[in-house]
PDB file of C-alpha atoms and ligand atoms in Angstrom:
ATOM      1  CA  MET V   1       0.175   0.169   0.398  1.00 70.00           C
ATOM      2  CA  PRO V   2       1.684   3.431  -1.054  1.00 81.00           C
ATOM      3  CA  LEU V   3       1.235   5.645   1.716  1.00 91.00           C
ATOM      4  CA  PRO V   4      -0.998   8.634   1.922  1.00 92.00           C
ATOM      5  CA  PHE V   5       0.270  11.161  -0.793  1.00 95.00           C
ATOM      6  CA  SER V   6       1.704   9.284  -2.914  1.00 94.00           C
ATOM      7  CA  GLY V   7       1.080   6.519  -5.673  1.00 93.00           C
ATOM      8  CA  ASN V   8       0.196   9.421  -8.305  1.00 94.00           C
ATOM      9  CA  PRO V   9      -1.997   7.252 -10.837  1.00 94.00           C
ATOM     10  CA  LEU V  10      -1.850  10.614 -13.100  1.00 96.00           C
ATOM     11  CA  PHE V  11       0.616  10.949 -16.048  1.00 95.00           C
ATOM     12  CA  SER V  12       1.863  14.752 -17.336  1.00 90.00           C
ATOM     13  CA  SER V  13       5.178  15.762 -19.299  1.00 87.00           C
ATOM     14  CA  ASP V  14       7.048  18.740 -20.040  1.00 87.00           C
ATOM     15  CA  ASP V  15       6.736  17.788 -23.756  1.00 90.00           C
ATOM     16  CA  LEU V  16       2.404  18.691 -22.776  1.00 92.00           C
ATOM     17  CA  ARG V  17       2.834  21.464 -20.082  1.00 93.00           C
ATOM     18  CA  GLN V  18       5.083  23.519 -22.249  1.00 93.00           C
ATOM     19  CA  ASP V  19       2.386  23.380 -24.695  1.00 95.00           C
ATOM     20  CA  GLU V  20       0.013  26.363 -23.825  1.00 94.00           C
ATOM     21  CA  ILE V  21      -2.829  25.469 -27.642  1.00 96.00           C
ATOM     22  CA  GLU V  22      -2.998  21.773 -26.484  1.00 96.00           C
ATOM     23  CA  LEU V  23      -3.381  22.761 -22.500  1.00 96.00           C
ATOM     24  CA  LYS V  24      -6.414  25.178 -23.747  1.00 96.00           C
ATOM     25  CA  LYS V  25      -7.661  22.359 -25.770  1.00 96.00           C
ATOM     26  CA  LEU V  26      -7.846  19.834 -22.647  1.00 96.00           C
ATOM     27  CA  LYS V  27      -9.254  22.237 -20.607  1.00 96.00           C
ATOM     28  CA  CYS V  28     -12.630  22.627 -22.661  1.00 95.00           C
ATOM     29  CA  ARG V  29     -12.738  18.797 -23.525  1.00 96.00           C
ATOM     30  CA  LYS V  30     -16.250  17.031 -22.238  1.00 96.00           C
ATOM     31  CA  ASP V  31     -14.022  14.896 -20.328  1.00 97.00           C
ATOM     32  CA  ALA V  32     -11.762  17.492 -18.829  1.00 98.00           C
ATOM     33  CA  LEU V  33     -12.009  17.660 -14.701  1.00 98.00           C
ATOM     34  CA  PHE V  34     -11.311  20.418 -12.186  1.00 98.00           C
ATOM     35  CA  LEU V  35     -10.655  20.171  -8.715  1.00 97.00           C
ATOM     36  CA  PRO V  36     -11.366  23.598  -6.734  1.00 97.00           C
ATOM     37  CA  TYR V  37      -9.919  24.817  -3.901  1.00 97.00           C
ATOM     38  CA  PHE V  38     -11.023  27.273  -1.702  1.00 97.00           C
ATOM     39  CA  LYS V  39      -7.270  29.100   1.026  1.00 96.00           C
ATOM     40  CA  TYR V  40      -5.812  25.579  -0.113  1.00 96.00           C
ATOM     41  CA  ASP V  41      -8.751  23.448   0.776  1.00 96.00           C
ATOM     42  CA  PRO V  42     -10.261  20.805  -1.983  1.00 96.00           C
ATOM     43  CA  ALA V  43     -14.050  20.616  -2.445  1.00 96.00           C
ATOM     44  CA  THR V  44     -15.384  17.798  -1.231  1.00 95.00           C
ATOM     45  CA  THR V  45     -18.810  16.195  -2.072  1.00 92.00           C
ATOM     46  CA  GLU V  46     -21.121  14.978   1.180  1.00 89.00           C
ATOM     47  CA  SER V  47     -19.489  11.864   1.400  1.00 89.00           C
ATOM     48  CA  GLY V  48     -15.920  13.595   1.829  1.00 88.00           C
ATOM     49  CA  ASP V  49     -14.343  12.536  -1.712  1.00 90.00           C
ATOM     50  CA  PHE V  50     -13.267  15.365  -3.476  1.00 93.00           C
ATOM     51  CA  PHE V  51     -15.564  17.364  -5.700  1.00 96.00           C
ATOM     52  CA  TRP V  52     -14.546  17.542  -9.706  1.00 96.00           C
ATOM     53  CA  ILE V  53     -16.209  19.925 -12.008  1.00 97.00           C
ATOM     54  CA  PRO V  54     -16.407  20.931 -15.662  1.00 96.00           C
ATOM     55  CA  TRP V  55     -14.853  23.957 -17.464  1.00 97.00           C
ATOM     56  CA  SER V  56     -17.744  25.919 -17.823  1.00 95.00           C
ATOM     57  CA  THR V  57     -17.973  25.708 -14.139  1.00 95.00           C
ATOM     58  CA  VAL V  58     -14.947  26.854 -13.231  1.00 96.00           C
ATOM     59  CA  GLN V  59     -15.794  30.018 -15.809  1.00 95.00           C
ATOM     60  CA  SER V  60     -18.762  30.766 -13.230  1.00 94.00           C
ATOM     61  CA  VAL V  61     -17.205  30.098 -10.003  1.00 95.00           C
ATOM     62  CA  ALA V  62     -13.250  30.938 -10.095  1.00 96.00           C
ATOM     63  CA  SER V  63     -12.040  34.968 -10.064  1.00 95.00           C
ATOM     64  CA  ASN V  64      -9.629  33.630 -12.484  1.00 95.00           C
ATOM     65  CA  PRO V  65     -10.268  30.731 -14.587  1.00 95.00           C
ATOM     66  CA  ASP V  66      -6.997  30.661 -16.986  1.00 94.00           C
ATOM     67  CA  GLY V  67      -5.240  30.290 -13.111  1.00 95.00           C
ATOM     68  CA  ALA V  68      -5.892  26.375 -13.599  1.00 97.00           C
ATOM     69  CA  ILE V  69      -3.252  24.374 -13.448  1.00 97.00           C
ATOM     70  CA  PHE V  70      -2.632  21.076 -14.952  1.00 97.00           C
ATOM     71  CA  LEU V  71      -2.517  17.640 -13.075  1.00 97.00           C
ATOM     72  CA  GLY V  72      -1.868  15.278 -15.731  1.00 96.00           C
ATOM     73  CA  LEU V  73      -4.033  12.615 -17.636  1.00 97.00           C
ATOM     74  CA  THR V  74      -5.887   9.642 -15.774  1.00 96.00           C
ATOM     75  CA  GLU V  75      -4.853   6.135 -17.436  1.00 95.00           C
ATOM     76  CA  ASP V  76      -7.787   6.591 -20.200  1.00 95.00           C
ATOM     77  CA  GLY V  77      -6.432  10.136 -20.974  1.00 95.00           C
ATOM     78  CA  SER V  78      -9.144  12.362 -19.275  1.00 96.00           C
ATOM     79  CA  PRO V  79      -7.357  15.697 -18.316  1.00 97.00           C
ATOM     80  CA  ARG V  80      -7.025  16.569 -14.586  1.00 97.00           C
ATOM     81  CA  PHE V  81      -6.628  20.006 -13.122  1.00 98.00           C
ATOM     82  CA  ALA V  82      -7.133  22.150 -10.326  1.00 98.00           C
ATOM     83  CA  ILE V  83      -8.241  25.549  -9.443  1.00 98.00           C
ATOM     84  CA  ASP V  84      -7.840  28.002  -7.116  1.00 97.00           C
ATOM     85  CA  ILE V  85     -11.623  29.364  -7.027  1.00 96.00           C
ATOM     86  CA  GLY V  86     -10.336  33.395  -5.496  1.00 95.00           C
ATOM     87  CA  ASP V  87     -11.260  34.702  -1.887  1.00 94.00           C
ATOM     88  CA  SER V  88     -14.804  34.806  -2.058  1.00 92.00           C
ATOM     89  CA  LEU V  89     -17.055  31.862  -2.081  1.00 93.00           C
ATOM     90  CA  GLU V  90     -19.821  34.268  -3.521  1.00 91.00           C
ATOM     91  CA  TYR V  91     -20.382  32.846  -6.701  1.00 93.00           C
ATOM     92  CA  TRP V  92     -19.478  29.147  -5.415  1.00 94.00           C
ATOM     93  CA  ASN V  93     -22.566  29.058  -3.181  1.00 93.00           C
ATOM     94  CA  HIS V  94     -24.994  30.085  -6.020  1.00 92.00           C
ATOM     95  CA  PHE V  95     -23.753  26.690  -8.198  1.00 91.00           C
ATOM     96  CA  THR V  96     -23.783  24.166  -5.058  1.00 90.00           C
ATOM     97  CA  SER V  97     -23.943  23.179  -1.509  1.00 89.00           C
ATOM     98  CA  SER V  98     -21.112  21.519  -1.876  1.00 91.00           C
ATOM     99  CA  GLY V  99     -18.077  23.006   0.872  1.00 93.00           C
ATOM    100  CA  PHE V 100     -14.605  23.078   1.115  1.00 96.00           C
ATOM    101  CA  GLN V 101     -12.674  20.877   3.695  1.00 94.00           C
ATOM    102  CA  GLY V 102      -9.409  20.598   5.507  1.00 93.00           C
ATOM    103  CA  PHE V 103      -6.876  19.001   3.570  1.00 93.00           C
ATOM    104  CA  ARG V 104      -6.227  16.746   6.392  1.00 92.00           C
ATOM    105  CA  SER V 105      -9.230  15.565   7.144  1.00 91.00           C
ATOM    106  CA  VAL V 106     -10.270  14.787   3.918  1.00 92.00           C
ATOM    107  CA  ALA V 107      -6.659  12.831   3.021  1.00 91.00           C
ATOM    108  CA  ALA V 108      -7.411  10.696   6.419  1.00 90.00           C
ATOM    109  CA  HIS V 109     -10.651   9.994   5.750  1.00 87.00           C
ATOM    110  CA  LEU V 110      -9.803   8.950   1.709  1.00 86.00           C
ATOM    111  CA  ALA V 111      -5.770   7.492   2.523  1.00 70.00           C
ATOM    112  CA  ASP V 112      -5.504   6.891  -0.888  1.00 82.00           C
ATOM    113  CA  ALA V 113      -3.867   7.525  -4.242  1.00 86.00           C
ATOM    114  CA  ARG V 114      -6.502  10.107  -4.751  1.00 89.00           C
ATOM    115  CA  THR V 115      -5.066  12.393  -1.742  1.00 94.00           C
ATOM    116  CA  ALA V 116      -1.816  12.120  -3.715  1.00 95.00           C
ATOM    117  CA  ILE V 117      -3.699  14.205  -7.272  1.00 95.00           C
ATOM    118  CA  ALA V 118      -4.785  16.462  -4.462  1.00 94.00           C
ATOM    119  CA  ALA V 119      -1.273  17.196  -2.704  1.00 96.00           C
ATOM    120  CA  GLN V 120       0.329  17.856  -6.023  1.00 96.00           C
ATOM    121  CA  ALA V 121      -2.646  20.293  -6.462  1.00 97.00           C
ATOM    122  CA  ARG V 122      -2.041  21.927  -3.853  1.00 97.00           C
ATOM    123  CA  SER V 123       1.423  22.362  -2.992  1.00 97.00           C
ATOM    124  CA  ILE V 124       1.078  23.955  -6.884  1.00 97.00           C
ATOM    125  CA  LEU V 125      -1.497  26.106  -6.139  1.00 97.00           C
ATOM    126  CA  LYS V 126       0.491  26.714  -2.686  1.00 97.00           C
ATOM    127  CA  TRP V 127       3.616  27.761  -4.585  1.00 97.00           C
ATOM    128  CA  ILE V 128       2.364  29.715  -7.087  1.00 97.00           C
ATOM    129  CA  ALA V 129       0.169  32.109  -4.757  1.00 96.00           C
ATOM    130  CA  ASP V 130       3.401  32.516  -2.304  1.00 96.00           C
ATOM    131  CA  HIS V 131       5.835  33.507  -5.906  1.00 97.00           C
ATOM    132  CA  LEU V 132       3.849  36.171  -7.469  1.00 96.00           C
ATOM    133  CA  PHE V 133       6.737  38.803  -7.907  1.00 98.00           C
ATOM    134  CA  CYS V 134      10.144  37.326  -9.328  1.00 98.00           C
ATOM    135  CA  SER V 135      12.970  37.300  -6.453  1.00 96.00           C
ATOM    136  CA  ARG V 136      15.447  38.162  -8.256  1.00 97.00           C
ATOM    137  CA  CYS V 137      14.554  41.814  -9.713  1.00 98.00           C
ATOM    138  CA  GLY V 138      10.985  42.052  -8.042  1.00 98.00           C
ATOM    139  CA  PHE V 139       8.598  41.954 -11.326  1.00 98.00           C
ATOM    140  CA  SER V 140       5.524  40.574 -11.476  1.00 98.00           C
ATOM    141  CA  ASN V 141       6.146  36.390 -12.797  1.00 98.00           C
ATOM    142  CA  SER V 142       3.551  34.613 -15.577  1.00 97.00           C
ATOM    143  CA  VAL V 143       2.856  31.033 -14.738  1.00 97.00           C
ATOM    144  CA  SER V 144       3.492  28.650 -17.940  1.00 96.00           C
ATOM    145  CA  PHE V 145       4.356  25.026 -18.203  1.00 96.00           C
ATOM    146  CA  GLY V 146       0.614  24.154 -16.833  1.00 96.00           C
ATOM    147  CA  GLY V 147       1.739  25.610 -13.641  1.00 97.00           C
ATOM    148  CA  TYR V 148       4.893  24.584 -12.957  1.00 97.00           C
ATOM    149  CA  ARG V 149       7.174  26.771 -14.224  1.00 97.00           C
ATOM    150  CA  LEU V 150       7.303  31.075 -13.400  1.00 98.00           C
ATOM    151  CA  GLU V 151       8.771  33.465 -15.499  1.00 97.00           C
ATOM    152  CA  CYS V 152       9.627  36.945 -15.099  1.00 98.00           C
ATOM    153  CA  THR V 153       7.802  39.724 -16.875  1.00 98.00           C
ATOM    154  CA  ASN V 154      10.619  41.579 -16.812  1.00 98.00           C
ATOM    155  CA  SER V 155      12.390  41.151 -20.124  1.00 96.00           C
ATOM    156  CA  THR V 156      15.828  42.270 -19.115  1.00 97.00           C
ATOM    157  CA  CYS V 157      15.544  39.685 -16.474  1.00 98.00           C
ATOM    158  CA  GLY V 158      13.913  36.551 -17.559  1.00 96.00           C
ATOM    159  CA  ALA V 159      14.219  34.787 -14.496  1.00 98.00           C
ATOM    160  CA  LEU V 160      12.554  31.311 -14.616  1.00 98.00           C
ATOM    161  CA  SER V 161      11.477  29.581 -10.935  1.00 97.00           C
ATOM    162  CA  PHE V 162      10.160  25.796 -10.791  1.00 97.00           C
ATOM    163  CA  PRO V 163       8.318  24.122  -7.517  1.00 96.00           C
ATOM    164  CA  ARG V 164      10.564  23.759  -4.574  1.00 92.00           C
ATOM    165  CA  ILE V 165      10.465  20.731  -2.650  1.00 96.00           C
ATOM    166  CA  ASP V 166      11.532  21.065   0.953  1.00 97.00           C
ATOM    167  CA  PRO V 167      13.584  17.765   1.964  1.00 98.00           C
ATOM    168  CA  VAL V 168      12.580  16.453   5.326  1.00 98.00           C
ATOM    169  CA  VAL V 169      14.466  13.536   7.307  1.00 98.00           C
ATOM    170  CA  ILE V 170      12.072  11.229   9.682  1.00 98.00           C
ATOM    171  CA  ILE V 171      14.845   9.384  11.910  1.00 98.00           C
ATOM    172  CA  MET V 172      13.120   6.410  13.755  1.00 98.00           C
ATOM    173  CA  ILE V 173      16.252   5.213  16.185  1.00 98.00           C
ATOM    174  CA  THR V 174      16.338   2.144  17.748  1.00 98.00           C
ATOM    175  CA  SER V 175      18.580   0.527  21.034  1.00 97.00           C
ATOM    176  CA  ARG V 176      21.632  -1.343  19.220  1.00 96.00           C
ATOM    177  CA  ASP V 177      19.716  -4.552  20.554  1.00 96.00           C
ATOM    178  CA  ASN V 178      16.456  -3.310  18.984  1.00 96.00           C
ATOM    179  CA  ARG V 179      14.351  -3.429  21.945  1.00 97.00           C
ATOM    180  CA  LYS V 180      13.723   0.122  22.414  1.00 97.00           C
ATOM    181  CA  CYS V 181      12.831   2.967  19.813  1.00 98.00           C
ATOM    182  CA  LEU V 182      13.796   6.829  20.959  1.00 98.00           C
ATOM    183  CA  LEU V 183      10.606   8.923  19.948  1.00 98.00           C
ATOM    184  CA  GLY V 184      10.157  12.798  20.999  1.00 97.00           C
ATOM    185  CA  ARG V 185       8.360  15.597  20.855  1.00 96.00           C
ATOM    186  CA  GLY V 186       8.873  19.350  19.144  1.00 93.00           C
ATOM    187  CA  HIS V 187       7.459  22.532  20.983  1.00 93.00           C
ATOM    188  CA  ASN V 188       5.299  22.907  17.987  1.00 89.00           C
ATOM    189  CA  TYR V 189       3.427  19.644  18.187  1.00 89.00           C
ATOM    190  CA  PRO V 190      -0.095  19.217  19.845  1.00 88.00           C
ATOM    191  CA  GLU V 191       0.521  18.166  23.237  1.00 88.00           C
ATOM    192  CA  LYS V 192       0.849  14.057  24.047  1.00 92.00           C
ATOM    193  CA  ILE V 193       2.232  13.337  20.196  1.00 94.00           C
ATOM    194  CA  ILE V 194       4.851  11.140  20.238  1.00 96.00           C
ATOM    195  CA  SER V 195       6.876  10.728  17.186  1.00 97.00           C
ATOM    196  CA  PRO V 196      10.270   9.941  15.419  1.00 98.00           C
ATOM    197  CA  LEU V 197      12.720  13.101  15.225  1.00 97.00           C
ATOM    198  CA  ALA V 198      12.567  14.930  12.168  1.00 97.00           C
ATOM    199  CA  GLY V 199      14.287  18.047  10.639  1.00 96.00           C
ATOM    200  CA  PHE V 200      14.487  19.705   7.436  1.00 97.00           C
ATOM    201  CA  MET V 201      17.942  19.147   5.335  1.00 98.00           C
ATOM    202  CA  GLU V 202      20.303  21.628   4.978  1.00 97.00           C
ATOM    203  CA  PRO V 203      22.241  22.629   1.365  1.00 97.00           C
ATOM    204  CA  GLY V 204      24.737  20.640   1.334  1.00 97.00           C
ATOM    205  CA  GLU V 205      24.182  17.804   3.124  1.00 98.00           C
ATOM    206  CA  SER V 206      23.670  13.861   2.433  1.00 98.00           C
ATOM    207  CA  ILE V 207      20.686  12.324   3.608  1.00 98.00           C
ATOM    208  CA  GLU V 208      23.207  10.762   6.644  1.00 97.00           C
ATOM    209  CA  ASP V 209      24.457  14.026   7.057  1.00 97.00           C
ATOM    210  CA  ALA V 210      21.425  15.788   7.805  1.00 98.00           C
ATOM    211  CA  ILE V 211      20.527  12.541  10.123  1.00 98.00           C
ATOM    212  CA  GLN V 212      23.929  12.414  12.240  1.00 97.00           C
ATOM    213  CA  ARG V 213      23.200  16.449  13.049  1.00 97.00           C
ATOM    214  CA  GLU V 214      19.658  16.253  14.053  1.00 97.00           C
ATOM    215  CA  VAL V 215      20.260  13.264  16.283  1.00 97.00           C
ATOM    216  CA  ARG V 216      23.104  15.492  17.704  1.00 96.00           C
ATOM    217  CA  GLU V 217      21.671  18.501  17.813  1.00 96.00           C
ATOM    218  CA  GLU V 218      18.052  17.154  19.542  1.00 96.00           C
ATOM    219  CA  VAL V 219      19.311  14.281  21.874  1.00 97.00           C
ATOM    220  CA  GLY V 220      23.440  14.331  21.698  1.00 96.00           C
ATOM    221  CA  LEU V 221      23.438  10.621  20.488  1.00 95.00           C
ATOM    222  CA  PRO V 222      25.627   9.778  17.720  1.00 94.00           C
ATOM    223  CA  CYS V 223      24.100   6.858  15.472  1.00 95.00           C
ATOM    224  CA  ALA V 224      25.127   4.464  12.891  1.00 96.00           C
ATOM    225  CA  ASP V 225      23.779   1.792  10.815  1.00 97.00           C
ATOM    226  CA  ILE V 226      21.560   4.432   8.892  1.00 98.00           C
ATOM    227  CA  ARG V 227      18.614   2.590   6.642  1.00 97.00           C
ATOM    228  CA  PHE V 228      16.353   4.231   3.921  1.00 98.00           C
ATOM    229  CA  TRP V 229      13.009   3.151   4.949  1.00 97.00           C
ATOM    230  CA  GLY V 230      10.256   4.952   2.899  1.00 96.00           C
ATOM    231  CA  ASN V 231       8.972   8.255   1.711  1.00 97.00           C
ATOM    232  CA  GLN V 232       6.088  10.349   1.139  1.00 96.00           C
ATOM    233  CA  PRO V 233       5.510  13.562  -0.240  1.00 96.00           C
ATOM    234  CA  TRP V 234       4.034  16.320   2.148  1.00 97.00           C
ATOM    235  CA  PRO V 235       1.842  19.229   1.156  1.00 96.00           C
ATOM    236  CA  PHE V 236       1.669  21.275   3.902  1.00 94.00           C
ATOM    237  CA  PRO V 237       3.335  23.041   2.051  1.00 95.00           C
ATOM    238  CA  SER V 238       5.641  21.166  -0.158  1.00 96.00           C
ATOM    239  CA  SER V 239       7.714  18.946   1.604  1.00 97.00           C
ATOM    240  CA  LEU V 240       9.642  15.437   1.060  1.00 98.00           C
ATOM    241  CA  MET V 241       9.867  13.286   4.145  1.00 98.00           C
ATOM    242  CA  LEU V 242      12.492  10.780   4.328  1.00 98.00           C
ATOM    243  CA  GLY V 243      12.165   7.800   6.367  1.00 98.00           C
ATOM    244  CA  CYS V 244      15.103   6.215   8.117  1.00 98.00           C
ATOM    245  CA  PHE V 245      16.045   3.570  10.805  1.00 98.00           C
ATOM    246  CA  ALA V 246      19.107   4.539  12.162  1.00 98.00           C
ATOM    247  CA  THR V 247      20.968   2.309  15.189  1.00 98.00           C
ATOM    248  CA  ALA V 248      22.115   4.758  18.451  1.00 97.00           C
ATOM    249  CA  VAL V 249      25.683   4.330  19.201  1.00 95.00           C
ATOM    250  CA  THR V 250      24.903   4.826  23.011  1.00 94.00           C
ATOM    251  CA  ASP V 251      21.456   4.930  25.086  1.00 92.00           C
ATOM    252  CA  GLN V 252      22.361   7.933  27.091  1.00 94.00           C
ATOM    253  CA  ILE V 253      19.939  10.741  25.482  1.00 95.00           C
ATOM    254  CA  GLN V 254      21.085  14.653  26.231  1.00 96.00           C
ATOM    255  CA  LEU V 255      18.139  16.522  25.664  1.00 96.00           C
ATOM    256  CA  ASN V 256      18.179  19.792  24.046  1.00 96.00           C
ATOM    257  CA  HIS V 257      15.235  21.444  25.531  1.00 95.00           C
ATOM    258  CA  ALA V 258      15.459  24.435  23.173  1.00 94.00           C
ATOM    259  CA  GLU V 259      14.926  21.728  20.048  1.00 92.00           C
ATOM    260  CA  LEU V 260      12.356  19.554  21.961  1.00 95.00           C
ATOM    261  CA  ALA V 261       9.784  19.061  24.544  1.00 95.00           C
ATOM    262  CA  PHE V 262      10.084  15.640  25.549  1.00 94.00           C
ATOM    263  CA  ALA V 263      12.446  12.482  24.304  1.00 96.00           C
ATOM    264  CA  ASP V 264      12.626   9.145  25.481  1.00 96.00           C
ATOM    265  CA  TRP V 265      12.862   5.508  24.723  1.00 97.00           C
ATOM    266  CA  PHE V 266      10.156   2.994  24.090  1.00 98.00           C
ATOM    267  CA  THR V 267       9.884  -0.623  24.288  1.00 97.00           C
ATOM    268  CA  ARG V 268       7.018  -2.458  21.728  1.00 97.00           C
ATOM    269  CA  THR V 269       4.698  -2.967  24.341  1.00 97.00           C
ATOM    270  CA  GLU V 270       5.248   0.390  25.838  1.00 96.00           C
ATOM    271  CA  LEU V 271       4.148   1.466  22.466  1.00 97.00           C
ATOM    272  CA  GLU V 272       1.374  -1.393  21.631  1.00 96.00           C
ATOM    273  CA  GLN V 273      -0.401   0.255  25.277  1.00 95.00           C
ATOM    274  CA  ILE V 274      -0.197   3.778  23.927  1.00 95.00           C
ATOM    275  CA  PHE V 275      -1.411   2.269  20.291  1.00 95.00           C
ATOM    276  CA  ASN V 276      -4.424   0.008  22.024  1.00 93.00           C
ATOM    277  CA  GLN V 277      -5.759   2.878  24.234  1.00 88.00           C
ATOM    278  CA  SER V 278      -8.108   5.829  22.993  1.00 74.00           C
ATOM    279  CA  GLU V 279      -6.649   8.375  25.683  1.00 79.00           C
ATOM    280  CA  GLY V 280      -3.793   8.537  27.726  1.00 83.00           C
ATOM    281  CA  ASP V 281      -0.589  10.426  28.459  1.00 89.00           C
ATOM    282  CA  ARG V 282       0.829   9.625  24.853  1.00 94.00           C
ATOM    283  CA  ILE V 283      -0.881   9.355  21.449  1.00 94.00           C
ATOM    284  CA  PHE V 284       0.651   8.201  17.878  1.00 95.00           C
ATOM    285  CA  PRO V 285       0.749  11.047  15.134  1.00 94.00           C
ATOM    286  CA  GLU V 286      -1.874  11.441  12.784  1.00 93.00           C
ATOM    287  CA  ALA V 287      -2.153   8.157  10.534  1.00 93.00           C
ATOM    288  CA  ILE V 288      -1.547  10.295   6.886  1.00 95.00           C
ATOM    289  CA  SER V 289       1.891  10.715   8.178  1.00 96.00           C
ATOM    290  CA  ILE V 290       4.680   8.485   7.714  1.00 97.00           C
ATOM    291  CA  SER V 291       5.848   8.895  11.243  1.00 97.00           C
ATOM    292  CA  TYR V 292       2.963   6.996  12.147  1.00 97.00           C
ATOM    293  CA  HIS V 293       4.006   4.160   9.517  1.00 96.00           C
ATOM    294  CA  MET V 294       7.217   4.122  10.891  1.00 98.00           C
ATOM    295  CA  MET V 295       6.118   3.352  14.364  1.00 98.00           C
ATOM    296  CA  ARG V 296       3.738   0.961  13.743  1.00 97.00           C
ATOM    297  CA  ALA V 297       6.300  -0.856  10.912  1.00 97.00           C
ATOM    298  CA  TRP V 298       8.778  -1.313  13.841  1.00 97.00           C
ATOM    299  CA  MET V 299       5.925  -1.731  16.930  1.00 97.00           C
ATOM    300  CA  GLU V 300       5.098  -4.809  14.516  1.00 95.00           C
ATOM    301  CA  GLY V 301       8.530  -6.219  14.107  1.00 88.00           C
TER     302      GLY V 301
HETATM  303 ZN1   ZN P 401      13.101  39.562 -12.414  1.00 61.18          ZN
END
C-alpha cells in the first residue's frame, strides 16, 4: 500500500505542459475535470470524496479561470486540472451546496492515491500564490508550463522559477539491541504526540549527514547503520519526507530543550499500549503521516 499522498496515478510530461495550445484544448474537453480549492482546501462531496467540476463551471465560480493548473491525464486519457477559486465563495455558493474541507481530514478519510492528486495540486497552487513576484528583480511573475514554471515579466531579467520541494529527514532511532526506539515531541507539536525525530535538510547535506546532525542536535546521540525506509510527499506546503531507521551508538540521551519538549525510549510493549488506548498521556501522530507508519512498522516487528 502506498503511503497517503503518494502513488499519484496521473501522467504528465514537460512536452505536454509547455504546449499552451494543447493545454487550452484539454481544458475545454468534455471529459476534463477540475478540482476546486478555496484557501488551499479542496472541494468535497457529502460523502467526503473530492468534488470535481467541468470547465464551464470553473468559468462561473473562479475569480481567475485562467489560473487553472494542469495535473495530468488519467489512465484513459482524461485531463485533470486544479483551480483556486479566489478569495470569495459568493459565486461558488450560488452554484452548489458542496463545501471545502480541511485537507488533512479529507486525506485521513480517503487515505489512497486520490490524496496524491490533491496533494500535488495543493503544493503547486500554494507555490504559485507565494511567488507572485520575481525573487531576483521584483517584477511580477507569469505562470507557464501548466503551473509548473514561473517566468519573470521583466524582459531584461527573464528569471525562471520552478516548484521547490523541502526535504525532511524522519529518523526512527532504535537501541543497539533493537528492543527500544527513541521518540520525542517538538515544541510546536500538539500535546501528547510522540513521533520519530525529524528535521529539514540543509544545503550541502546528504541524507546521512542531515540525520547525524539532527540527532546530535536534539538528543546528543551519535548514530550508525542508517537505512532508508520509505518516503512521502507532504503537501503542507511542499515537503518530501525521507523516512530512515538508524541505530543509536549509546542509550544516553542529552535532551536539547530548545529543540524538543520531550524525548525518551519506548519498548514495543509500551508502544502497543499507547497504540491501543484511546485516552492517555501519549498518542501516535496522525495516521496520514509517514511517522505513524514507521512507528507501526517497528512496533509490529
Ligand atoms: Zn525578474
